[in-house]
Coordinates of C-alpha atoms in Angstrom, one line a residue:
X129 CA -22.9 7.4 -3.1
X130 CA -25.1 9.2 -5.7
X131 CA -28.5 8.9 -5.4
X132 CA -29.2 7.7 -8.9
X133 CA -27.5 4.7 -8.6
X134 CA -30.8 3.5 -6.6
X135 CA -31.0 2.6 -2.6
X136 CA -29.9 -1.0 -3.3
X137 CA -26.7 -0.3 -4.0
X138 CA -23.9 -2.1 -2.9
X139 CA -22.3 0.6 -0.4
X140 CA -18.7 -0.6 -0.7
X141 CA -16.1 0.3 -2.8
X142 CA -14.4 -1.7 -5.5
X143 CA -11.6 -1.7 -8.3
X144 CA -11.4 2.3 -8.1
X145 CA -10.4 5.1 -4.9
X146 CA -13.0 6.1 -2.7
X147 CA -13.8 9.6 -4.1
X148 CA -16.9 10.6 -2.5
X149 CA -16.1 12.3 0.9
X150 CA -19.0 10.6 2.4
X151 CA -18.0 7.2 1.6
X152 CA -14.5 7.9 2.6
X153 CA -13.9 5.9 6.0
X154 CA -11.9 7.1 9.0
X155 CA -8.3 8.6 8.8
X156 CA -8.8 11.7 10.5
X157 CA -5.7 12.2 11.8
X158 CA -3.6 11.9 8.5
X159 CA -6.0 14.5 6.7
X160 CA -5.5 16.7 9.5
X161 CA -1.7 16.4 8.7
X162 CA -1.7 16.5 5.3
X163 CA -4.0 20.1 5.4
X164 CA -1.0 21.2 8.1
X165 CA 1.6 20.1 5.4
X166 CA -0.5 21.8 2.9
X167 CA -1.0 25.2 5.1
X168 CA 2.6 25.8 5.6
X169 CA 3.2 24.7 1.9
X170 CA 5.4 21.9 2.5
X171 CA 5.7 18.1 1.6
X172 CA 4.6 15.2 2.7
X173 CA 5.1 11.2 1.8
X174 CA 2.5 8.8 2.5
X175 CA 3.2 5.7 2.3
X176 CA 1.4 2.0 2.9
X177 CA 1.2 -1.7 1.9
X178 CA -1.2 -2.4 -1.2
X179 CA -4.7 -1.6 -0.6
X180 CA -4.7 0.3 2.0
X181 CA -6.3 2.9 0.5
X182 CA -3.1 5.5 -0.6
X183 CA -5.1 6.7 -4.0
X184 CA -8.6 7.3 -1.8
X185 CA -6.5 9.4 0.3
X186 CA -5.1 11.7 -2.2
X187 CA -8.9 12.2 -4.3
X188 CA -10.3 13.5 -0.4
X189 CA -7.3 16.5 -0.9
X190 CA -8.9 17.3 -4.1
X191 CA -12.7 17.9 -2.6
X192 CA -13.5 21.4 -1.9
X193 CA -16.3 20.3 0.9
X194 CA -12.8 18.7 2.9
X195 CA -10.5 21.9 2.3
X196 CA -13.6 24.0 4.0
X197 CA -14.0 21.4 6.3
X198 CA -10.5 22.0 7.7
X199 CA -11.0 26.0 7.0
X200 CA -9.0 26.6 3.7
X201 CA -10.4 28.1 1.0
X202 CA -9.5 25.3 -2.0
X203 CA -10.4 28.3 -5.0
X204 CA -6.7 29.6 -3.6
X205 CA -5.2 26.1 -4.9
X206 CA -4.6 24.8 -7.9
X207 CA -5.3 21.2 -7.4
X208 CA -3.2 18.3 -9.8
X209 CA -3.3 14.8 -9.1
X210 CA -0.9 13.1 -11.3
X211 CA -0.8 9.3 -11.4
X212 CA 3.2 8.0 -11.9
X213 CA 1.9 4.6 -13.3
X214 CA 0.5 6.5 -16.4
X215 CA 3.3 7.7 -17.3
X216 CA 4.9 4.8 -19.8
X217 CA 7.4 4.5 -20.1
X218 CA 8.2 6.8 -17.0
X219 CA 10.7 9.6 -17.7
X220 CA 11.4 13.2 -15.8
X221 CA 10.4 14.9 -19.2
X222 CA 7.3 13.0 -19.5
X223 CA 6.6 14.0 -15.7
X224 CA 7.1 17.6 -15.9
X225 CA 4.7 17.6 -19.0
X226 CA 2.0 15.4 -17.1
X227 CA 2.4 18.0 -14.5
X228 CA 2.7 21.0 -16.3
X229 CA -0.6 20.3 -18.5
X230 CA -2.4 19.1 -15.9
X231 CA -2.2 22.4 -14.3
X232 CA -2.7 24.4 -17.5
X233 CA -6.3 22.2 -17.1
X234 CA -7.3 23.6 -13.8
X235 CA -7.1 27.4 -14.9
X236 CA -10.0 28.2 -16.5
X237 CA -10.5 31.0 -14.8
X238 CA -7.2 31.9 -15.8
X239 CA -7.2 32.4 -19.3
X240 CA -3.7 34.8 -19.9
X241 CA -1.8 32.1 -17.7
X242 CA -3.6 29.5 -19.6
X243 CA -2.1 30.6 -22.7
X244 CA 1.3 31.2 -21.8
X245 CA 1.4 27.4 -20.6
X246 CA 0.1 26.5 -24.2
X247 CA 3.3 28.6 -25.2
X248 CA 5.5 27.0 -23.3
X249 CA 4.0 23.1 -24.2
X250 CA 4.2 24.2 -27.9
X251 CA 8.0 25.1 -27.9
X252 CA 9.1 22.1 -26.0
X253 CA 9.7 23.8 -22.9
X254 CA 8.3 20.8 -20.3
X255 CA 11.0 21.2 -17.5
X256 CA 11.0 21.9 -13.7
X257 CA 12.5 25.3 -14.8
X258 CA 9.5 26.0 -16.9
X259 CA 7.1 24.7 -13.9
X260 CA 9.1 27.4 -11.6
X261 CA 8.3 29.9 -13.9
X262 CA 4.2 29.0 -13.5
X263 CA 4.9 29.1 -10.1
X264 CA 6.2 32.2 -9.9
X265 CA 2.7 33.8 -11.8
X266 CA 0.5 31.4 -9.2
X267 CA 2.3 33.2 -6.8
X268 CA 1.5 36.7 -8.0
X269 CA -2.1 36.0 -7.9
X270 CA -2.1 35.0 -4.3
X271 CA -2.8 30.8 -5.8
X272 CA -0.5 28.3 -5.2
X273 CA 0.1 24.6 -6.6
X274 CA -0.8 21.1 -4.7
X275 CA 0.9 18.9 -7.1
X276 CA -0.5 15.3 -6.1
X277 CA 2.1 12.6 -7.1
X278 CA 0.2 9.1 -6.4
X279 CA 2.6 6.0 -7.2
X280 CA 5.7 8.0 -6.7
X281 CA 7.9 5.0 -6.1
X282 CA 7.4 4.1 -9.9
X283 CA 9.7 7.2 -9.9
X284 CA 12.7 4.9 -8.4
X285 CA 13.7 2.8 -11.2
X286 CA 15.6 2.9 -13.9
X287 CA 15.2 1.9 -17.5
X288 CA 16.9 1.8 -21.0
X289 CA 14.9 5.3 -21.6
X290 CA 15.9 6.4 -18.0
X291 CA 18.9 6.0 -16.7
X292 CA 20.6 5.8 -13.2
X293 CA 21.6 9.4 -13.7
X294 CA 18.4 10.8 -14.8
X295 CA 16.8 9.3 -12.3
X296 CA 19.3 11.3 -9.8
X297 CA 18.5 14.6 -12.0
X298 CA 14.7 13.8 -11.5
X299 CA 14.7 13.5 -7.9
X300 CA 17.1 16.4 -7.2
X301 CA 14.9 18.7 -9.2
X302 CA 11.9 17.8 -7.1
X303 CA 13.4 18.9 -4.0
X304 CA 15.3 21.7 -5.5
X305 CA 11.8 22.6 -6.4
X306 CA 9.8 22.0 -3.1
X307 CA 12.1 22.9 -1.0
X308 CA 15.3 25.0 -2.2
X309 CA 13.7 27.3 -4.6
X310 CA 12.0 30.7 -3.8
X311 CA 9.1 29.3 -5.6
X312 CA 8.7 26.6 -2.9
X313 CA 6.1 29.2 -1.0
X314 CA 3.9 28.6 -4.0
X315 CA 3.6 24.9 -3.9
X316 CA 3.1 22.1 -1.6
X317 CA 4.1 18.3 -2.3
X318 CA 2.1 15.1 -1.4
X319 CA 3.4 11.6 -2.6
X320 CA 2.8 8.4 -2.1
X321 CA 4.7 5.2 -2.1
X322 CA 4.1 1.3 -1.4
X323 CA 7.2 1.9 1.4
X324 CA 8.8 4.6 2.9
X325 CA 11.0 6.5 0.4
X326 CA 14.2 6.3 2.8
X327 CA 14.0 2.5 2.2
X328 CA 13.5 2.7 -1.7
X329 CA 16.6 3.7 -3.9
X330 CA 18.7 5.1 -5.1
X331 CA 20.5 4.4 -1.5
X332 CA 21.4 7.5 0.5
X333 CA 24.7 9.3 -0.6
X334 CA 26.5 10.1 2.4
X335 CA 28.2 12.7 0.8
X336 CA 25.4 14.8 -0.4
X337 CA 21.9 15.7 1.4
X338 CA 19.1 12.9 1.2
X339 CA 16.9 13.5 -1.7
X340 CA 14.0 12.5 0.8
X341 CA 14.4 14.8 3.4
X342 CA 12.0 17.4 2.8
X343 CA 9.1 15.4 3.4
X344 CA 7.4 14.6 6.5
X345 CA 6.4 10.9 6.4
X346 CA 3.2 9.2 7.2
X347 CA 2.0 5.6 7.2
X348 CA -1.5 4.3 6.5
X349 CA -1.6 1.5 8.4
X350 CA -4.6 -0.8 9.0
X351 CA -8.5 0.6 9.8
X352 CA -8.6 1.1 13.6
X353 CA -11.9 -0.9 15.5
X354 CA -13.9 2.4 15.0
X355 CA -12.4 2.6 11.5
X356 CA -14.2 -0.7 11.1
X357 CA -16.8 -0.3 12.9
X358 CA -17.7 2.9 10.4
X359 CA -17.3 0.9 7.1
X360 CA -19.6 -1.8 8.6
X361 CA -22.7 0.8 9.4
X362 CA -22.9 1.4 6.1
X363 CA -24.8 -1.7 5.5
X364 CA -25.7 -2.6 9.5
X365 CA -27.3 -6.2 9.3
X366 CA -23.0 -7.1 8.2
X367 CA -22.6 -7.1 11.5
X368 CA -23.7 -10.3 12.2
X369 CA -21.6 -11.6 10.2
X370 CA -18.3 -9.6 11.3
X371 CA -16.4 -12.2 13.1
X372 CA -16.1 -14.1 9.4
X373 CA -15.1 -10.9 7.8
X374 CA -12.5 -10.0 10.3
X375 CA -11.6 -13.8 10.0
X376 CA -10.2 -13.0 6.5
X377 CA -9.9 -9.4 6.0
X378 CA -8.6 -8.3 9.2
X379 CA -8.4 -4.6 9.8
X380 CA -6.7 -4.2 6.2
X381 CA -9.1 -1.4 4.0
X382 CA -8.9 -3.0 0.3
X383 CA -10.0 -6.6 2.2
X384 CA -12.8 -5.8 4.1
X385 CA -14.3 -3.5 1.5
X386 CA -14.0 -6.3 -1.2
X387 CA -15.3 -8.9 1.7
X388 CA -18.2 -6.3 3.2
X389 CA -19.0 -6.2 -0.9
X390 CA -19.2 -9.9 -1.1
X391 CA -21.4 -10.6 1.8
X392 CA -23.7 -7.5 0.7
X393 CA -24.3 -9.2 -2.7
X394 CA -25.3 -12.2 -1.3
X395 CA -27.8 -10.8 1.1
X396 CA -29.2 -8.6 -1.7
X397 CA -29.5 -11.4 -3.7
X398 CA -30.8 -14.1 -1.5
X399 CA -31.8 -12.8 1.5
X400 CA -28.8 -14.9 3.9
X401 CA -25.8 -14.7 4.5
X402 CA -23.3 -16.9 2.5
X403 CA -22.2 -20.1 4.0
X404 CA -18.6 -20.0 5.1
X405 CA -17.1 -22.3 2.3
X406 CA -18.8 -19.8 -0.7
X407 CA -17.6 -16.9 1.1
X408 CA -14.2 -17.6 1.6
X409 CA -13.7 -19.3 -2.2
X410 CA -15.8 -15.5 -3.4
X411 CA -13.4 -13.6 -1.3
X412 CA -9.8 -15.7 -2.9
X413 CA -11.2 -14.9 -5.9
X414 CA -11.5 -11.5 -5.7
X415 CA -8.2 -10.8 -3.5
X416 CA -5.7 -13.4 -4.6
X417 CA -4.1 -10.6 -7.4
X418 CA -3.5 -8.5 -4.0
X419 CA -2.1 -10.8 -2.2
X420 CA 0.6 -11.2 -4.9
X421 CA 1.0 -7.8 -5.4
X422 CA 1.8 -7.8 -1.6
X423 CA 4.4 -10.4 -2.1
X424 CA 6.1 -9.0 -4.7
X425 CA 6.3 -6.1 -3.0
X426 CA 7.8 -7.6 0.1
X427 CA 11.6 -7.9 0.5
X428 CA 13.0 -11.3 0.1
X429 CA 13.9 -11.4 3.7
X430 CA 10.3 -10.6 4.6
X431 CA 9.1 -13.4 1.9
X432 CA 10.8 -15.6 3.6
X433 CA 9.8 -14.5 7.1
X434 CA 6.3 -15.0 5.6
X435 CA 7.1 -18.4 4.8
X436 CA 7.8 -19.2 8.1
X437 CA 5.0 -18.4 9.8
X438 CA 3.0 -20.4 7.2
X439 CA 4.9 -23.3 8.0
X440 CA 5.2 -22.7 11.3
X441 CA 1.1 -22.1 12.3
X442 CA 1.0 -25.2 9.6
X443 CA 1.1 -28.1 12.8
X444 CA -2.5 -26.7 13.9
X445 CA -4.3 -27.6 10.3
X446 CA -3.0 -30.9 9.8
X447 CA -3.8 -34.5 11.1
X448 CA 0.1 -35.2 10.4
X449 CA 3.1 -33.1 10.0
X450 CA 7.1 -34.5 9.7
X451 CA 9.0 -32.1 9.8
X452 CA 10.5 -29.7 13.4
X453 CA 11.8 -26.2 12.7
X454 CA 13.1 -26.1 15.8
X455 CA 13.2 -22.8 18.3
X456 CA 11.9 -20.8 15.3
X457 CA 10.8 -18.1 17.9
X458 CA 14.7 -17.3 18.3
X459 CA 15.2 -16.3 14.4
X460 CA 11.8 -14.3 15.1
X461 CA 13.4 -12.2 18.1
X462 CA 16.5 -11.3 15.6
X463 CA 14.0 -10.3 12.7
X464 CA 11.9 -7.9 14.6
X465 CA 12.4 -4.7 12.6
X466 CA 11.2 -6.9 9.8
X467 CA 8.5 -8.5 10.9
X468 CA 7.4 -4.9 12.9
X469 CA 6.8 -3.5 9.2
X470 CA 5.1 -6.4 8.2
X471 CA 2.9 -5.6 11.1
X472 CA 2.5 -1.8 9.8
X473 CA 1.4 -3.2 6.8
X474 CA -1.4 -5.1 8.3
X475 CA 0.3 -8.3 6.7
X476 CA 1.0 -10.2 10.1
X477 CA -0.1 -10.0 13.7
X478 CA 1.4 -11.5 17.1
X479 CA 0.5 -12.4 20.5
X480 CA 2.9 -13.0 23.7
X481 CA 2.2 -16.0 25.1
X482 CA 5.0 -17.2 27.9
X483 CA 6.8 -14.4 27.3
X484 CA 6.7 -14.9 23.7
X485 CA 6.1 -13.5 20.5
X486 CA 3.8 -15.5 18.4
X487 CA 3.3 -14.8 14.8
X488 CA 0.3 -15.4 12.5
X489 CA -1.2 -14.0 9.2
X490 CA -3.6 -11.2 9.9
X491 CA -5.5 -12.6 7.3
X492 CA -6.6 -16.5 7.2
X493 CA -7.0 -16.3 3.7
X494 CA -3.7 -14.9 2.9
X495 CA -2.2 -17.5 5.2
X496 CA -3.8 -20.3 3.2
X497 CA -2.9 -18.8 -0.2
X498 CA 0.7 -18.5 0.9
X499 CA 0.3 -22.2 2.3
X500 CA -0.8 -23.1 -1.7
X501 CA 2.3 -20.5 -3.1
X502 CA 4.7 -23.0 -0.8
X503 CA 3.1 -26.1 -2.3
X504 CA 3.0 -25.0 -5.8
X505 CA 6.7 -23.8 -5.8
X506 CA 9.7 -25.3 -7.2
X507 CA 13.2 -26.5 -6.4
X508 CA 14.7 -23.0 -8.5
X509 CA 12.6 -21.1 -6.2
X510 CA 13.0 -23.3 -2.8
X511 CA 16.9 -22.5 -3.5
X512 CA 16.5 -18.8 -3.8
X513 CA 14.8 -18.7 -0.4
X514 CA 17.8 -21.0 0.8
X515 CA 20.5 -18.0 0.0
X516 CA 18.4 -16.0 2.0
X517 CA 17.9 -18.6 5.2
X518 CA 21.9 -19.0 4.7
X519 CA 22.3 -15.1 6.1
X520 CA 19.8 -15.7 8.9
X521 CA 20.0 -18.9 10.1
X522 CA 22.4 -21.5 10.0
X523 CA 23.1 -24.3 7.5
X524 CA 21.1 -27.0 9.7
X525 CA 18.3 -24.8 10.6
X526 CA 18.3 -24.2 6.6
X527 CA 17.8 -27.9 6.5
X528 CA 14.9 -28.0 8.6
X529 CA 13.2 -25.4 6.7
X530 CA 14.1 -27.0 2.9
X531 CA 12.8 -30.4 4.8
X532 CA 9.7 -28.7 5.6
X533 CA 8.9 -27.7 2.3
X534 CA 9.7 -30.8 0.9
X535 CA 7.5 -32.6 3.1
X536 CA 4.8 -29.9 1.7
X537 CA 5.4 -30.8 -1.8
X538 CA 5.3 -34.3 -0.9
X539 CA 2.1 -34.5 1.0
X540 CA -0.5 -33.2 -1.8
X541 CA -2.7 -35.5 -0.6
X542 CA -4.0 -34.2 2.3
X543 CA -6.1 -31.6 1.3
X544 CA -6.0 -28.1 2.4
X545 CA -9.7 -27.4 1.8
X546 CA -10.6 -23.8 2.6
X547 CA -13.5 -25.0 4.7
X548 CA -11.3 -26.6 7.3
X549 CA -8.7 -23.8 7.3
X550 CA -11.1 -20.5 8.2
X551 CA -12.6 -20.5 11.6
X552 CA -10.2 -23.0 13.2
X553 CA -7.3 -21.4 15.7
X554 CA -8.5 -18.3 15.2
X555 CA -10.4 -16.4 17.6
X556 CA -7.2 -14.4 18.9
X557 CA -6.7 -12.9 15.5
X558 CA -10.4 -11.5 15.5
X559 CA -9.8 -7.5 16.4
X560 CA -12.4 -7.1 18.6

C-alpha cells in the first residue's frame, strides 16, 4: 500500500479490487495463463463465485511492473478495462462505444489515431466494424488491443432495450471479432463471469458453432493454505487468531480479507483481540450482502441443496429437533455435479466418513445466516423450494423436508445465538 497512508494502516482490502501488485495475494498460476492467452493473442474466461476476487485479477493485467514480470513489454499493448455493470442500461451499441472510447483514452502517444477515433465517435460510427478498423491501424504499428471485459455475464440478458436477438448479434460479433477476423492477431480477450459462460445463456444451438468456444476457461476458486498463509503475514500477530478466521471465512478471498480487516481494527484500536461473540456479529455485518448475492446467484437446485445441509448439520446446534430427513446422504450421491460446483465456489465442503460424503458450509457464518434465511421464510417461498424437491426427491421425502421447515418456523424460541453456533462441530472445517 502507499506509503502516505501512514504504517498503521489497515493492510487488507475492502469494498474495492486489489490494484496494487504488492498487495495482490497468490494466484500465480492463472496470471501465468492469462499472459500465455495474452502472448498468443487469444481469449480467455475467468470465471468464479462472488468475491473471490475476479475484478482484482483483471487491474494485475493492467500493471506494467506484472507484464515485465512475465517478460512482455506492456508499451506494445493498449490496455482497456471495461466494466459491463456500467453500462445501463446494457446494449451492444453502448458496449462498442465504452470500448471504442476507452481505447481512444489510452493513445496519447498516438495523436493521428487519436483523432480518427474522435471522427469515428462523432459520426456515430460505435460498431465492432468500426473497432476492426482501429484494429487494423494498432496492428500497423506493431500494438495490439487487451480489451478487459469484467462482469461479462451482465452481457447475457435480455431487456426491453435489448432483445433476444441482439443479444445473439452481440455475442456473435465478439467472436467474429476475437477469433474469425484477420484483425484477431491484433487483440486478445479476457472476461469474466460469476459462472462458466457454457452454463449461462443463451443455451447452445446445436445447429451453429458455440458462441463460447473461443475462450479458454479458468476458475478462481478458493485461496490455497499458502494463499492464506500470504494474506495473513501481512499483519503476523493475526495468526493467533487464525483458527476463528478460518472458522468463518474459510479459504474464500472477499471473507477473510473483510475478517483479517475486522480483527486488525480491533487490535489497532484496543490492543486484543475481539472476543468471539463481537467478532462474528462485526463479520455478519459486513458480509451478509455477499452471502445473498451468493444466493441469488446460485441455481434453485443448488438453493435448495444449500438448504439441506443447513437443516441437515441443524441436529448438532440444538437441545431438541422433530423432525428426520431420512437417508439424506442418498439425494447427496445423485446431486454431485451440483454440489462439486458449490465446492468450486468455496460455498460448501465435505468429508468421508464411513464411506460417506458429509456436507457442511465452508463458512459457519454463512451456515447460520442461511439457518436465519430458512426461519425468516414464508409458505410462497417454502412452496417454490417444494417444485424443486418434487424433481429430486420423492413426494414423502418432500414431506420430510416441508416438515422440517415448519418445525423451524415453529420453534423461534430457541435461540440461535451466534455465540453458541461458531466454534462448536467445527474443527474439521478449519483448512489447516
Amino acid at each position: 500500500m502507499s506509503s502516505d497512508k501512514g504504517t498503521q494502516a489497515n493492510p487488507f482490502w475492502i469494498g474495492q479490487p486489489v490494484s496494487s501488485s504488492e498487495a495482490f495475494i497468490g494466484r500465480t498460476m492463472e496470471i501465468n495463463v492469462a499472459f500465455d492467452q495474452i502472448y498468443n493473442r487469444s481469449n480467455l474466461a475467468v470465471w468464479g463465485s462472488p468475491g473471490m476476487g475476479k475484478s482484482s485479477f483483471l487491474e494485475q493485467l493492467t500493471l506494467p511492473e506484472v507484464w515485465q514480470l512475465h517478460g512482455l513489454d506492456p508499451s506494445k499493448a493498449v490496455i482497456v478495462l471495461l466494466d459491463c455493470l456500467n453500462i445501463v442500461p446494457f446494449n451492444a451499441s453502448r458496449f462498442w462505444k465504452e470500448a471504442i472510447q476507452l481505447t481512444r483514452d489510452k493513445l496519447d502517444s498516438e495523436p493521428t489515431l487519436q483523432a480518427e477515433i474522435d471522427t469515428l465517435l462523432a459520426q456515430g460510427k460505435t460498431t465492432s466494424e468500426s473497432l476492426r478498423l482501429i484494429l487494423r491501424k494498432l496492428g500497423k504499428q506493431d500494438k495490439f488491443l487487451l480489451l478487459l471485459v469484467d462482469n461479462y455475464d451482465h452481457t447475457l440478458y435480455p431487456h426491453k432495450q435489448y432483445t433476444e436477438e441482439e443479444l445473439e448479434a452481440f455475442l456473435s460479433e465478439c467472436r467474429t471479432l476475437t477469433y474469425h477476423s484477420l484483425e484477431r492477431q491484433y487483440v486478445s480477450m479476457i472476461v469474466t463471469s460469476s459462472r462458466r459462460l457454457n452454463e449461462l445463456r443463451p443455451k447452445f444451438d446445436p445447429q451453429k458453432s458455440p458462441w463460447y468456444n473461443h475462450y479458454l476457461f479458468l476458475a478462481l476458486k478458493p485461496f490455497t493454505e499458502t494463499e492464506v498463509n500470504s494474506l495473513l503475514n501481512r499483519a503476523p500477530m493475526l495468526k493467533a487468531f487464525k483458527e476463528e478466521i478460518c472458522e468463518l471465512a474459510y479459504r474464500h478471498p472477499a471473507l477473510l480479507q473483510n475478517a483479517c480487516h475486522l480483527v486488525y481494527q480491533t487490535l489497532r484500536k484496543t490492543g486484543q483481540f475481539p472476543d468471539r461473540e463481537s467478532f462474528a456479529k462485526e463479520f455478519l455485518s459486513a458480509t451478509q450482502d455477499l452471502f445473498q448475492t451468493i444466493c441469488e446467484l446460485s441455481s434453485e437446485v443448488e438453493q435448495v441443496l444449500l438448504m439441506l445441509i443447513a437443516l441437515s448439520n441443524l441436529g448438532g446446534r440444538l437441545h431438541t429437533k422433530h423432525y428426520d430427513l431420512g437417508n439424506i446422504e442418498l439425494l447427496f450421491s445423485q446431486q454431485e455435479r451440483q454440489l462439486s460446483e458449490l465446492e468450486e465456489q468455496g460455498i460448501i465442503i465435505h468429508t468421508v466418513k464411513g464411506g460417506k460424503k458429509m456436507y457442511s458450509f465452508a463458512s459457519s457464518m454463512m451456515e447460520w445466516w442461511v439457518i436465519q434465511k430458512i426461519r425468516n421464510s414464508n409458505e410462497i417461498e417454502l412452496q417454490q423450494r417444494q417444485k424443486v424437491l418434487f424433481k429430486l426427491i420423492s413426494r414423502r421425502r418432500v414431506e420430510q423436508v416441508t416438515k422440517a421447515v415448519q418445525w423451524l418456523w415453529q420453534s423461534k424460541d430457541q435461540a440461535l445465538s451466534i455465540l453458541n453456533w461458531i466454534g462448536k462441530e467445527r474443527s474439521h472445517h478449519t483448512p489447516f
